[in-house]
Short mmCIF file of C-alpha atoms and ligand atoms in Angstrom, two decimals:
data_model
loop_
_atom_site.label_atom_id
_atom_site.label_comp_id
_atom_site.label_asym_id
_atom_site.label_seq_id
_atom_site.Cartn_x
_atom_site.Cartn_y
_atom_site.Cartn_z
CA MET A 1 -10.06 3.48 -29.48
CA SER A 2 -10.67 7.00 -28.42
CA GLY A 3 -12.68 8.49 -25.64
CA ARG A 4 -12.25 9.68 -22.10
CA TYR A 5 -11.83 7.61 -18.98
CA VAL A 6 -11.92 7.93 -15.21
CA VAL A 7 -10.31 5.40 -12.86
CA ARG A 8 -11.59 5.27 -9.27
CA THR A 9 -9.38 3.36 -6.84
CA TYR A 10 -10.33 1.72 -3.56
CA GLY A 11 -7.96 0.14 -1.07
CA CYS A 12 -4.22 -0.23 -0.82
CA GLN A 13 -1.14 1.03 -2.63
CA MET A 14 -1.00 -2.18 -4.65
CA ASN A 15 -4.41 -1.22 -6.09
CA GLU A 16 -3.32 2.35 -6.66
CA HIS A 17 -0.35 1.03 -8.58
CA ASP A 18 -2.60 -1.29 -10.63
CA SER A 19 -4.77 1.76 -11.40
CA GLU A 20 -1.73 3.56 -12.76
CA ARG A 21 -1.24 0.67 -15.15
CA ILE A 22 -4.89 0.54 -16.15
CA ALA A 23 -4.71 4.27 -16.94
CA GLY A 24 -1.42 3.76 -18.82
CA LEU A 25 -2.92 0.95 -20.90
CA LEU A 26 -6.01 2.98 -21.75
CA GLU A 27 -3.88 5.95 -22.79
CA ALA A 28 -1.67 3.72 -24.92
CA ASP A 29 -4.92 2.65 -26.60
CA GLY A 30 -5.89 6.23 -27.42
CA TYR A 31 -8.02 7.22 -24.43
CA ALA A 32 -7.46 10.44 -22.49
CA GLU A 33 -8.28 11.11 -18.87
CA ALA A 34 -11.56 12.94 -18.23
CA ASP A 35 -11.79 15.70 -15.63
CA ASP A 36 -14.86 14.18 -14.06
CA LEU A 37 -17.55 11.56 -14.51
CA ASP A 38 -19.70 13.79 -16.73
CA GLY A 39 -16.89 14.08 -19.24
CA ALA A 40 -16.06 10.36 -19.23
CA ASP A 41 -17.06 7.55 -21.60
CA VAL A 42 -15.44 4.83 -19.51
CA VAL A 43 -15.37 4.44 -15.75
CA VAL A 44 -13.05 1.88 -14.21
CA LEU A 45 -13.64 0.98 -10.56
CA ASN A 46 -10.54 -0.71 -9.19
CA THR A 47 -11.93 -2.47 -6.16
CA CYS A 48 -10.80 -3.72 -2.77
CA CYS A 49 -12.31 -6.43 -0.59
CA ILE A 50 -10.14 -6.36 2.52
CA ARG A 51 -12.97 -5.17 4.76
CA GLU A 52 -16.72 -5.31 4.40
CA ASN A 53 -17.38 -1.59 4.08
CA ALA A 54 -15.31 -1.67 0.88
CA ASP A 55 -17.89 -4.03 -0.66
CA ASN A 56 -20.80 -1.90 0.45
CA LYS A 57 -19.25 1.24 -0.94
CA LEU A 58 -18.66 -0.41 -4.28
CA TYR A 59 -22.21 -1.68 -4.72
CA GLY A 60 -23.55 1.76 -3.78
CA ASN A 61 -21.34 3.40 -6.39
CA LEU A 62 -22.27 0.84 -9.03
CA GLY A 63 -25.92 1.71 -8.43
CA HIS A 64 -25.21 5.39 -9.21
CA LEU A 65 -23.25 4.40 -12.28
CA LYS A 66 -26.34 2.75 -13.79
CA THR A 67 -27.97 6.20 -14.01
CA TRP A 68 -24.71 7.64 -15.40
CA LYS A 69 -24.48 4.90 -18.01
CA ASP A 70 -28.11 5.12 -19.11
CA ALA A 71 -27.82 8.89 -19.66
CA VAL A 72 -25.51 8.61 -22.71
CA PRO A 73 -25.38 5.68 -25.14
CA GLY A 74 -21.97 4.02 -25.44
CA ARG A 75 -20.81 4.69 -21.90
CA ARG A 76 -18.94 1.76 -20.34
CA VAL A 77 -18.41 0.53 -16.79
CA VAL A 78 -15.41 -1.64 -15.89
CA VAL A 79 -14.97 -3.34 -12.50
CA ALA A 80 -11.42 -4.50 -11.78
CA GLY A 81 -9.40 -5.50 -8.73
CA CYS A 82 -9.81 -7.70 -5.68
CA LEU A 83 -13.58 -7.60 -5.30
CA ALA A 84 -14.02 -8.48 -8.97
CA GLN A 85 -11.62 -11.38 -8.48
CA LYS A 86 -13.48 -12.66 -5.43
CA ASP A 87 -17.11 -11.92 -6.25
CA ARG A 88 -17.46 -11.80 -10.00
CA ASP A 89 -20.91 -13.44 -9.90
CA THR A 90 -22.25 -11.05 -7.27
CA VAL A 91 -20.94 -8.09 -9.26
CA ARG A 92 -22.74 -9.40 -12.34
CA GLU A 93 -25.95 -10.10 -10.39
CA ARG A 94 -26.08 -6.84 -8.50
CA ALA A 95 -24.92 -4.69 -11.38
CA PRO A 96 -25.89 -6.22 -14.75
CA HIS A 97 -24.99 -2.91 -16.42
CA VAL A 98 -21.27 -3.56 -15.87
CA ASP A 99 -19.53 -4.10 -19.21
CA VAL A 100 -16.21 -5.61 -18.13
CA VAL A 101 -15.35 -7.57 -14.97
CA LEU A 102 -11.59 -8.02 -14.73
CA GLY A 103 -9.52 -9.98 -12.17
CA THR A 104 -6.31 -9.08 -10.39
CA HIS A 105 -4.27 -11.17 -12.83
CA ASN A 106 -5.89 -9.67 -15.93
CA VAL A 107 -4.94 -6.01 -15.68
CA HIS A 108 -2.81 -6.27 -18.83
CA ARG A 109 -5.97 -7.05 -20.85
CA THR A 110 -7.99 -3.98 -19.80
CA ALA A 111 -7.95 -2.15 -23.14
CA GLU A 112 -8.48 -5.28 -25.25
CA LEU A 113 -11.49 -6.41 -23.23
CA LEU A 114 -13.01 -2.97 -23.32
CA GLY A 115 -12.52 -2.94 -27.08
CA SER A 116 -14.32 -6.28 -27.42
CA VAL A 117 -17.52 -5.05 -25.70
CA GLU A 118 -18.65 -3.25 -28.85
CA SER A 119 -18.85 -6.45 -30.89
CA SER A 120 -19.30 -9.16 -28.25
CA GLY A 121 -21.16 -7.52 -25.37
CA PRO A 122 -20.35 -7.71 -21.64
CA VAL A 123 -17.30 -9.74 -20.69
CA THR A 124 -15.88 -11.30 -17.53
CA GLU A 125 -12.25 -12.38 -17.41
CA ILE A 126 -10.75 -13.72 -14.22
CA LEU A 127 -7.67 -15.89 -14.06
CA GLU A 128 -7.63 -17.99 -10.89
CA GLU A 129 -3.86 -17.90 -10.75
CA ALA A 130 -1.19 -15.67 -12.10
CA VAL A 131 0.32 -16.85 -15.37
CA VAL A 132 4.03 -17.23 -14.95
CA ASP A 133 5.08 -14.67 -17.44
CA ASP A 134 6.84 -11.64 -16.04
CA GLU A 135 5.12 -9.27 -18.44
CA VAL A 136 1.76 -10.31 -17.09
CA LEU A 137 2.74 -11.10 -13.53
CA PHE A 138 4.44 -7.80 -12.94
CA PRO A 139 2.51 -5.47 -15.11
CA SER A 140 4.88 -2.72 -14.05
CA ALA A 141 6.41 -3.67 -17.35
CA LEU A 142 3.25 -2.25 -18.96
CA PRO A 143 2.61 1.39 -19.76
CA VAL A 144 1.95 3.29 -16.58
CA ARG A 145 0.45 6.67 -15.94
CA ARG A 146 1.77 8.21 -12.78
CA GLU A 147 0.13 11.11 -11.00
CA VAL A 148 3.37 12.54 -9.72
CA SER A 149 6.73 12.57 -11.42
CA HIS A 150 9.07 12.43 -8.45
CA SER A 151 7.75 9.36 -6.67
CA ALA A 152 6.95 5.86 -7.93
CA TRP A 153 5.80 2.48 -6.72
CA VAL A 154 7.71 -0.61 -7.74
CA THR A 155 6.16 -4.04 -7.32
CA ILE A 156 8.75 -6.50 -6.07
CA GLN A 157 6.42 -9.34 -5.20
CA ILE A 158 2.82 -10.31 -5.72
CA GLY A 159 0.56 -12.60 -3.71
CA CYS A 160 1.05 -13.93 -0.20
CA ASP A 161 1.98 -17.37 1.15
CA ASN A 162 0.77 -16.68 4.69
CA ASN A 163 -2.67 -17.59 5.88
CA CYS A 164 -3.61 -15.02 8.48
CA ALA A 165 -7.02 -16.17 9.64
CA PHE A 166 -8.71 -12.81 8.99
CA CYS A 167 -7.22 -12.04 5.60
CA ILE A 168 -8.70 -12.42 2.12
CA VAL A 169 -5.55 -11.31 0.30
CA PRO A 170 -4.07 -14.78 -0.39
CA ALA A 171 -7.41 -15.81 -1.92
CA VAL A 172 -7.53 -12.85 -4.31
CA ARG A 173 -3.88 -12.16 -5.00
CA GLY A 174 -2.67 -15.77 -5.11
CA ASP A 175 0.66 -17.34 -4.15
CA GLU A 176 3.72 -15.28 -3.43
CA VAL A 177 5.89 -14.67 -6.48
CA SER A 178 8.99 -12.47 -6.42
CA ARG A 179 9.94 -10.31 -9.31
CA PRO A 180 13.47 -11.00 -10.60
CA PHE A 181 16.08 -8.85 -8.86
CA ASP A 182 17.52 -7.39 -12.06
CA ASP A 183 14.07 -6.46 -13.36
CA VAL A 184 13.36 -4.50 -10.19
CA ILE A 185 16.64 -2.64 -10.46
CA ALA A 186 16.08 -1.98 -14.18
CA GLU A 187 12.68 -0.46 -13.46
CA VAL A 188 14.08 1.72 -10.68
CA GLN A 189 16.83 2.82 -13.05
CA ARG A 190 14.28 3.80 -15.70
CA PHE A 191 12.31 5.76 -13.14
CA ALA A 192 15.45 7.50 -11.91
CA ASP A 193 16.42 8.41 -15.50
CA ASP A 194 12.97 9.93 -15.74
CA GLY A 195 13.41 12.19 -12.73
CA VAL A 196 11.97 9.97 -9.97
CA THR A 197 13.84 10.41 -6.68
CA GLU A 198 11.65 8.39 -4.29
CA VAL A 199 10.57 4.78 -4.78
CA THR A 200 8.33 2.61 -2.63
CA LEU A 201 8.86 -1.14 -2.99
CA LEU A 202 5.54 -2.96 -2.80
CA GLY A 203 4.72 -6.49 -1.71
CA GLN A 204 2.45 -8.26 0.79
CA ASN A 205 5.37 -9.72 2.69
CA VAL A 206 8.43 -7.92 1.40
CA ASN A 207 11.03 -9.48 3.66
CA SER A 208 10.41 -12.92 2.24
CA TYR A 209 11.27 -11.39 -1.15
CA GLY A 210 13.46 -13.74 -3.16
CA ARG A 211 12.73 -16.92 -1.21
CA ASP A 212 11.00 -18.44 -4.24
CA LEU A 213 13.72 -17.23 -6.60
CA GLN A 214 16.43 -18.90 -4.48
CA LEU A 215 14.41 -22.08 -4.25
CA ALA A 216 13.94 -22.20 -8.01
CA ARG A 217 17.68 -21.70 -8.55
CA ARG A 218 18.54 -24.48 -6.12
CA ARG A 219 16.02 -26.80 -7.72
CA ALA A 220 17.67 -26.08 -11.02
CA GLY A 221 20.96 -27.31 -9.54
CA ASP A 222 22.60 -24.01 -8.60
CA VAL A 223 24.29 -24.98 -5.35
CA ASP A 224 25.62 -21.46 -4.86
CA ALA A 225 22.14 -19.96 -4.59
CA ARG A 226 22.31 -18.39 -1.16
CA PRO A 227 19.84 -19.64 1.38
CA ARG A 228 19.10 -16.23 2.79
CA PRO A 229 16.36 -14.04 1.39
CA LEU A 230 17.34 -11.22 -0.87
CA PHE A 231 15.35 -8.34 0.51
CA ALA A 232 18.25 -6.73 2.36
CA ASP A 233 20.38 -6.89 -0.78
CA LEU A 234 17.55 -5.46 -2.84
CA LEU A 235 17.19 -2.47 -0.51
CA GLY A 236 20.86 -1.66 -0.84
CA ALA A 237 20.86 -2.09 -4.62
CA VAL A 238 17.78 0.11 -5.10
CA GLY A 239 19.32 2.80 -2.89
CA ALA A 240 22.51 2.67 -4.95
CA VAL A 241 20.70 3.56 -8.19
CA GLU A 242 21.96 6.97 -9.28
CA GLY A 243 19.36 9.68 -8.66
CA ILE A 244 17.34 7.79 -6.03
CA ARG A 245 17.26 9.79 -2.80
CA ARG A 246 14.59 7.94 -0.85
CA VAL A 247 13.66 4.26 -0.69
CA ARG A 248 10.57 3.09 1.17
CA PHE A 249 8.92 -0.32 1.37
CA THR A 250 5.68 -1.84 2.55
CA SER A 251 4.80 -4.21 4.15
CA PRO A 252 7.14 -6.50 6.02
CA HIS A 253 5.83 -9.33 8.24
CA PRO A 254 7.16 -9.37 11.82
CA LYS A 255 7.76 -13.12 11.71
CA ASP A 256 10.18 -12.75 8.79
CA MET A 257 11.88 -9.58 9.96
CA ARG A 258 15.64 -10.17 9.96
CA PRO A 259 18.70 -8.36 11.28
CA GLU A 260 20.03 -8.10 7.70
CA THR A 261 17.05 -5.91 6.81
CA PHE A 262 17.71 -3.57 9.73
CA GLU A 263 21.39 -3.47 8.82
CA ALA A 264 20.59 -2.69 5.19
CA MET A 265 18.26 0.08 6.33
CA ALA A 266 20.96 1.52 8.55
CA SER A 267 23.76 1.26 6.03
CA SER A 268 21.92 2.61 2.96
CA PRO A 269 21.53 6.33 3.44
CA GLU A 270 18.73 6.36 0.87
CA VAL A 271 16.50 3.91 2.78
CA CYS A 272 14.20 6.06 4.90
CA GLU A 273 14.03 5.76 8.67
CA HIS A 274 10.54 4.38 8.69
CA LEU A 275 9.32 0.86 9.36
CA HIS A 276 5.73 -0.23 8.90
CA TYR A 277 5.52 -3.15 11.32
CA PRO A 278 2.04 -4.69 11.50
CA LEU A 279 1.17 -5.91 15.02
CA GLN A 280 -2.49 -6.98 14.45
CA SER A 281 -2.89 -7.93 18.13
CA GLY A 282 -0.86 -7.73 21.35
CA SER A 283 -2.34 -10.93 22.80
CA ASP A 284 -0.37 -14.13 22.22
CA ARG A 285 -3.58 -16.11 22.30
CA VAL A 286 -5.15 -13.97 19.55
CA LEU A 287 -1.90 -13.88 17.55
CA ALA A 288 -1.95 -17.69 17.57
CA LEU A 289 -5.59 -17.76 16.48
CA MET A 290 -4.66 -15.35 13.70
CA HIS A 291 -1.71 -17.64 12.66
CA ARG A 292 0.68 -14.71 12.79
CA GLY A 293 3.73 -16.75 13.77
CA TYR A 294 5.12 -14.49 16.53
CA THR A 295 4.43 -13.56 20.13
CA ALA A 296 4.10 -10.07 21.53
CA GLU A 297 7.46 -10.46 23.25
CA ARG A 298 9.24 -11.44 20.07
CA TYR A 299 7.58 -8.60 18.23
CA LEU A 300 8.75 -6.07 20.80
CA ASP A 301 12.26 -7.58 20.99
CA ARG A 302 12.66 -7.14 17.25
CA LEU A 303 11.40 -3.61 17.51
CA VAL A 304 14.05 -2.84 20.10
CA GLU A 305 16.63 -4.35 17.77
CA ALA A 306 15.33 -2.27 14.85
CA ARG A 307 15.45 0.93 16.88
CA SER A 308 18.94 0.24 18.15
CA THR A 309 20.24 -0.56 14.65
CA ILE A 310 18.50 2.28 12.80
CA PRO A 311 18.90 5.64 14.50
CA ASP A 312 15.81 7.86 14.63
CA LEU A 313 13.45 5.20 13.29
CA ALA A 314 9.73 5.97 12.94
CA VAL A 315 7.45 2.99 13.39
CA SER A 316 3.88 2.54 12.21
CA THR A 317 1.56 -0.44 12.41
CA ASP A 318 -1.76 -2.13 11.59
CA ILE A 319 -3.96 -3.36 14.45
CA ILE A 320 -7.27 -5.19 14.36
CA VAL A 321 -9.66 -5.01 17.32
CA GLY A 322 -12.61 -7.31 17.89
CA PHE A 323 -11.07 -10.42 16.30
CA PRO A 324 -13.44 -13.37 17.00
CA GLY A 325 -13.02 -14.48 20.60
CA GLU A 326 -10.97 -11.41 21.66
CA THR A 327 -11.56 -10.96 25.42
CA GLU A 328 -11.17 -7.78 27.44
CA ASP A 329 -7.94 -9.27 28.73
CA ASP A 330 -6.66 -9.92 25.19
CA PHE A 331 -7.52 -6.39 24.23
CA GLU A 332 -5.68 -4.97 27.23
CA ARG A 333 -2.55 -6.82 26.05
CA THR A 334 -2.96 -4.98 22.72
CA LEU A 335 -3.16 -1.67 24.58
CA GLU A 336 0.00 -2.55 26.52
CA VAL A 337 1.98 -3.56 23.46
CA ALA A 338 0.79 -0.48 21.54
CA ALA A 339 1.90 1.74 24.43
CA ALA A 340 5.26 -0.05 24.71
CA ALA A 341 5.86 0.16 20.95
CA GLU A 342 5.38 3.95 20.99
CA TYR A 343 4.09 4.11 17.46
CA ASP A 344 4.38 7.19 15.28
CA TYR A 345 1.05 6.28 13.73
CA ALA A 346 -1.21 3.28 13.36
CA TYR A 347 -3.91 2.07 11.02
CA THR A 348 -6.52 0.58 13.30
CA PHE A 349 -9.39 -1.58 12.13
CA ILE A 350 -12.45 -3.22 13.56
CA TYR A 351 -12.45 -6.88 12.55
CA SER A 352 -14.61 -7.48 9.51
CA PRO A 353 -15.51 -11.07 8.57
CA ARG A 354 -14.46 -11.97 5.05
CA PRO A 355 -16.37 -14.97 3.69
CA GLY A 356 -13.98 -17.77 2.83
CA THR A 357 -11.43 -16.91 5.53
CA GLU A 358 -10.94 -19.07 8.61
CA ALA A 359 -11.92 -16.43 11.17
CA ALA A 360 -15.21 -15.73 9.39
CA GLU A 361 -16.34 -19.26 10.34
CA ALA A 362 -16.14 -18.48 14.07
CA VAL A 363 -19.57 -16.86 14.07
CA ASP A 364 -20.28 -17.80 17.70
CA ASP A 365 -17.19 -15.89 18.82
CA PHE A 366 -17.94 -12.68 16.95
CA ILE A 367 -17.54 -9.62 19.14
CA ASP A 368 -20.49 -7.34 19.75
CA ALA A 369 -20.25 -4.26 17.49
CA ASP A 370 -20.53 -1.80 20.40
CA VAL A 371 -17.77 -3.57 22.33
CA ALA A 372 -15.52 -3.54 19.28
CA ARG A 373 -16.23 0.16 18.68
CA GLU A 374 -15.43 1.00 22.28
CA ARG A 375 -12.12 -0.93 22.08
CA PHE A 376 -11.31 0.80 18.84
CA ASP A 377 -11.78 4.22 20.49
CA ARG A 378 -9.63 3.24 23.47
CA LEU A 379 -6.85 2.03 21.18
CA ARG A 380 -6.93 5.30 19.22
CA VAL A 381 -6.32 7.21 22.44
CA VAL A 382 -3.20 5.15 23.19
CA VAL A 383 -1.85 5.47 19.65
CA GLU A 384 -2.50 9.21 19.47
CA ARG A 385 -0.75 9.72 22.78
CA SER A 386 2.50 8.18 21.51
CA ALA A 387 2.12 9.85 18.09
CA LEU A 388 1.79 13.25 19.72
CA ALA A 389 4.70 12.65 22.07
CA ARG A 390 6.93 11.51 19.22
CA HIS A 391 5.91 14.46 17.05
CA GLU A 392 6.43 16.98 19.83
CA ALA A 393 9.89 15.53 20.41
CA ARG A 394 10.83 16.66 16.89
CA VAL A 395 10.23 20.34 17.62
CA GLY A 396 13.43 22.29 17.05
CA ARG A 397 14.90 19.75 14.62
CA VAL A 398 15.68 20.61 11.02
CA GLU A 399 14.22 17.96 8.72
CA GLU A 400 14.55 17.21 5.02
CA VAL A 401 11.13 17.48 3.38
CA LEU A 402 10.03 16.20 -0.02
CA VAL A 403 7.47 18.73 -1.26
CA GLU A 404 4.08 17.29 -2.27
CA GLY A 405 2.33 20.57 -3.12
CA PRO A 406 -0.24 22.92 -1.62
CA SER A 407 -1.89 21.63 1.55
CA LYS A 408 -5.34 20.13 1.00
CA ARG A 409 -6.83 22.20 3.81
CA ASP A 410 -5.14 25.52 3.11
CA PRO A 411 -3.61 26.01 -0.36
CA SER A 412 -1.48 28.92 0.88
CA VAL A 413 0.46 26.38 2.94
CA THR A 414 2.87 23.83 1.40
CA SER A 415 2.86 20.18 2.47
CA GLY A 416 5.59 17.59 2.26
CA ARG A 417 6.95 14.45 3.87
CA THR A 418 9.98 13.95 6.06
CA ARG A 419 12.15 10.87 5.67
CA GLN A 420 10.17 9.39 8.56
CA ASN A 421 7.05 9.77 6.38
CA LYS A 422 5.57 12.53 8.51
CA LEU A 423 3.36 15.12 6.91
CA VAL A 424 4.78 18.64 7.44
CA HIS A 425 3.03 21.93 6.70
CA PHE A 426 5.18 24.99 6.12
CA THR A 427 5.20 28.24 4.14
CA PRO A 428 8.16 28.73 1.79
CA PRO A 429 9.01 32.25 0.60
CA ARG A 430 7.83 31.30 -2.90
CA PRO A 431 5.82 28.34 -4.21
CA LEU A 432 7.91 25.19 -4.53
CA ARG A 433 7.26 22.59 -7.19
CA ALA A 434 6.17 19.13 -6.10
CA GLY A 435 9.24 16.92 -6.02
CA SER A 436 11.54 19.63 -4.64
CA TYR A 437 13.52 18.98 -1.47
CA ALA A 438 13.81 21.59 1.27
CA THR A 439 14.82 21.72 4.91
CA VAL A 440 12.23 22.77 7.46
CA GLU A 441 12.64 23.54 11.15
CA ILE A 442 9.86 21.83 13.11
CA THR A 443 7.89 24.24 15.31
CA ARG A 444 4.86 22.17 16.35
CA GLY A 445 3.84 18.53 16.59
CA ALA A 446 0.20 17.41 16.35
CA PRO A 447 -0.98 13.76 16.44
CA HIS A 448 -1.19 13.48 12.64
CA PHE A 449 1.20 16.13 11.29
CA LEU A 450 4.04 18.54 12.00
CA GLU A 451 4.35 22.26 11.34
CA GLY A 452 7.57 24.08 10.63
CA ASN A 453 9.46 27.03 9.18
CA PHE A 454 11.16 26.85 5.81
CA VAL A 455 14.95 26.89 6.15
CA GLU A 456 16.53 26.19 2.80
CA LEU A 457 15.79 24.82 -0.67
CA LEU A 458 17.96 21.77 -1.29
CA VAL A 459 16.81 20.64 -4.74
CA GLU A 460 14.35 22.37 -7.02
CA ALA A 461 12.24 19.91 -9.02
CA THR A 462 12.47 20.51 -12.71
CA HIS A 463 9.99 17.91 -13.85
CA ARG A 464 6.41 18.53 -14.80
CA THR A 465 4.04 17.04 -12.25
CA ARG A 466 2.39 14.55 -14.57
CA ILE A 467 3.79 11.95 -16.88
CA PRO A 468 1.08 10.95 -19.31
CA VAL A 469 2.35 7.57 -20.48
CA LEU A 470 5.62 5.87 -19.94
CA SER A 471 5.86 3.26 -22.67
CA LEU A 472 8.63 0.83 -22.14
N1 5AD B 501 -10.83 -7.15 9.18
C1 5AD B 501 -10.22 -6.03 9.64
N2 5AD B 501 -9.00 -5.64 9.25
C2 5AD B 501 -8.36 -6.40 8.33
N3 5AD B 501 -7.16 -6.28 7.76
C3 5AD B 501 -6.99 -7.31 6.90
N4 5AD B 501 -8.08 -8.11 6.92
C4 5AD B 501 -8.95 -7.57 7.80
C5 5AD B 501 -10.24 -7.93 8.27
N5 5AD B 501 -10.85 -9.04 7.82
C6 5AD B 501 -6.21 -5.22 8.08
C7 5AD B 501 -4.92 -5.80 8.65
C8 5AD B 501 -3.95 -5.62 7.53
C9 5AD B 501 -4.47 -4.36 6.87
C10 5AD B 501 -4.00 -4.11 5.49
O1 5AD B 501 -5.87 -4.52 6.89
O2 5AD B 501 -4.54 -5.03 9.78
O3 5AD B 501 -2.60 -5.48 7.96
FE1 SF4 B 502 -2.97 -10.98 4.62
FE2 SF4 B 502 -1.34 -12.01 6.48
FE3 SF4 B 502 -0.67 -12.14 3.85
FE4 SF4 B 502 -0.64 -9.77 5.14
S1 SF4 B 502 0.66 -11.54 5.59
S2 SF4 B 502 -1.53 -10.19 3.08
S3 SF4 B 502 -2.35 -9.97 6.55
S4 SF4 B 502 -2.40 -13.16 4.84
#
C-alpha cells in the first residue's frame, strides 16, 4: 500500500507505545507519515477509556472526521485501542464512517485490516483475550516508529490481575502476562545498539513482573524456579546493558512494592531516583472499597523505607477524589497522607464511573460534582505546596539533564529532564541536540518545573532525532 497516515493518541504511555507500533507497521507496509490531517489518507485514533471525558473527546473527533473523510474519496478512518476494545458496537453506531475498529490485542494486524477494506468494506476485529504468542502479545517485536532516538519504551508486562473497583483496565487489557526476561533484555540491547540511552519499562503492575513466568516454570516441574518476583533482577539487568544511562519504570502497585525493588534501584546507578507510587486515596475505608490491598499507614511506611534506601528519591502519585461514598472525613485523610508523602508531583483525578466496573454500580453513593471539584482543588493546593518546596530545595544543586529540545513555550530556551524526571529549562551557549546530556545548576524551582544555568556538556547526541522504521 502507499499513502499518508496520521496517528492520534489518547491516554497513557502504553497507548503511546502501541501508536509507535501502529506507525511502524504502516510504514513497513509502504505508508509515510503526513504532516497534518489535510495531507493524510488514513487517520488512526488510538483511544483510551480510563475516564469518561476520553470517550466524549473521541466521539467529538470522530464527528469531525466524517467531514474530513467525505471530502476526498478513499480516505480511511481507523479506531484502535482501549475504547475500541470496550465499546466496539457504540463506535460503529455513533460513527458508521469508521473503516476499521481494532482491539488492544490486534495491533499487529493494523496494516492487513486496512488493506482489506478496499475489497471487503468496513471491518471490526477484537480479540477478547491475548493470544499466547509473544510476537502478538508483545508487539514490541513488531516494527516500531519512535519519535525520539534517545529514549524508548519497553513493554515488560501486559494486562492486570488486580480488580481496583474504579478501573476499566483489566477489562480492556486482559490478564497479566509477563514478557520473557531474555526478550526484554534483547530488546533493550537492540535499542542501546541503536543509540538509545534511556528506557522506560512499561506495565500495569510492574513489581509483580515475572510472577506468572515463575509459576509456569514450577508447574512444568522446575523446582529451582525462585519464588520471588523478578522485577528487581530485571531492573539491574536492564541497567547493566552497555550504553543504557537511565532506566525508568511505570507503574508499580504499593501492595506489591518490595524491599528488593528499592535495593535494586539503589544499587543500579542507571535506575533513576524516581518512584511513581499511586496512592488513589488516603482513607483506609475508601482504599478497602477500592480493593487496593494496603492501608495508608502501610503505604507511608513503605515510602519511608524507599526514601531511606534510595538517596534523593523523587516520588509522584495518582490520586482519585470523589470515589463513591467518599466522605469529607475520608477526603481529609487523603489530604493528610498527601501532605505527609511530600510528593514531587501528582496526577489527580475526579472519579469517573466506568460502566462494567464495580464502583460504577454504586450510583446512590456518587459524589456531587461540585463537591468533587472543590475537593480536587483543595488537593491540588496541598500537592503544589510540596512540589514547590521540593523544587526550591534543589536550587544551587548541579543536576544531570537529558536534553529534550527547545522549550514548548519559548523556543530560545532548551528543556530537558533530570534523573528525578523534573523538567528543567536552561539556555546553553549553543543549541544542543535532543538526546545530549549536560549538567545544569538549578537557580529556581516552580511547582511544575525548574530553571537553571548550563554548566557543562557531558555527552553530545550524534543520532538523528527520528528513526523511521526499526524492522527487527
Ligand atoms: N476515575 C478516575 N480516575 C481513574 N483512574 C483510573 N480509573 C479511574 C476512574 N474510573 C486513575 C487512577 C489510575 C490512573 C492511571 O487513572 O488514579 O492510577
Ligand atoms: Fe487498574 Fe488497579 Fe490494575 Fe492499576 S492495578 S491497572 S488501577 S486495576
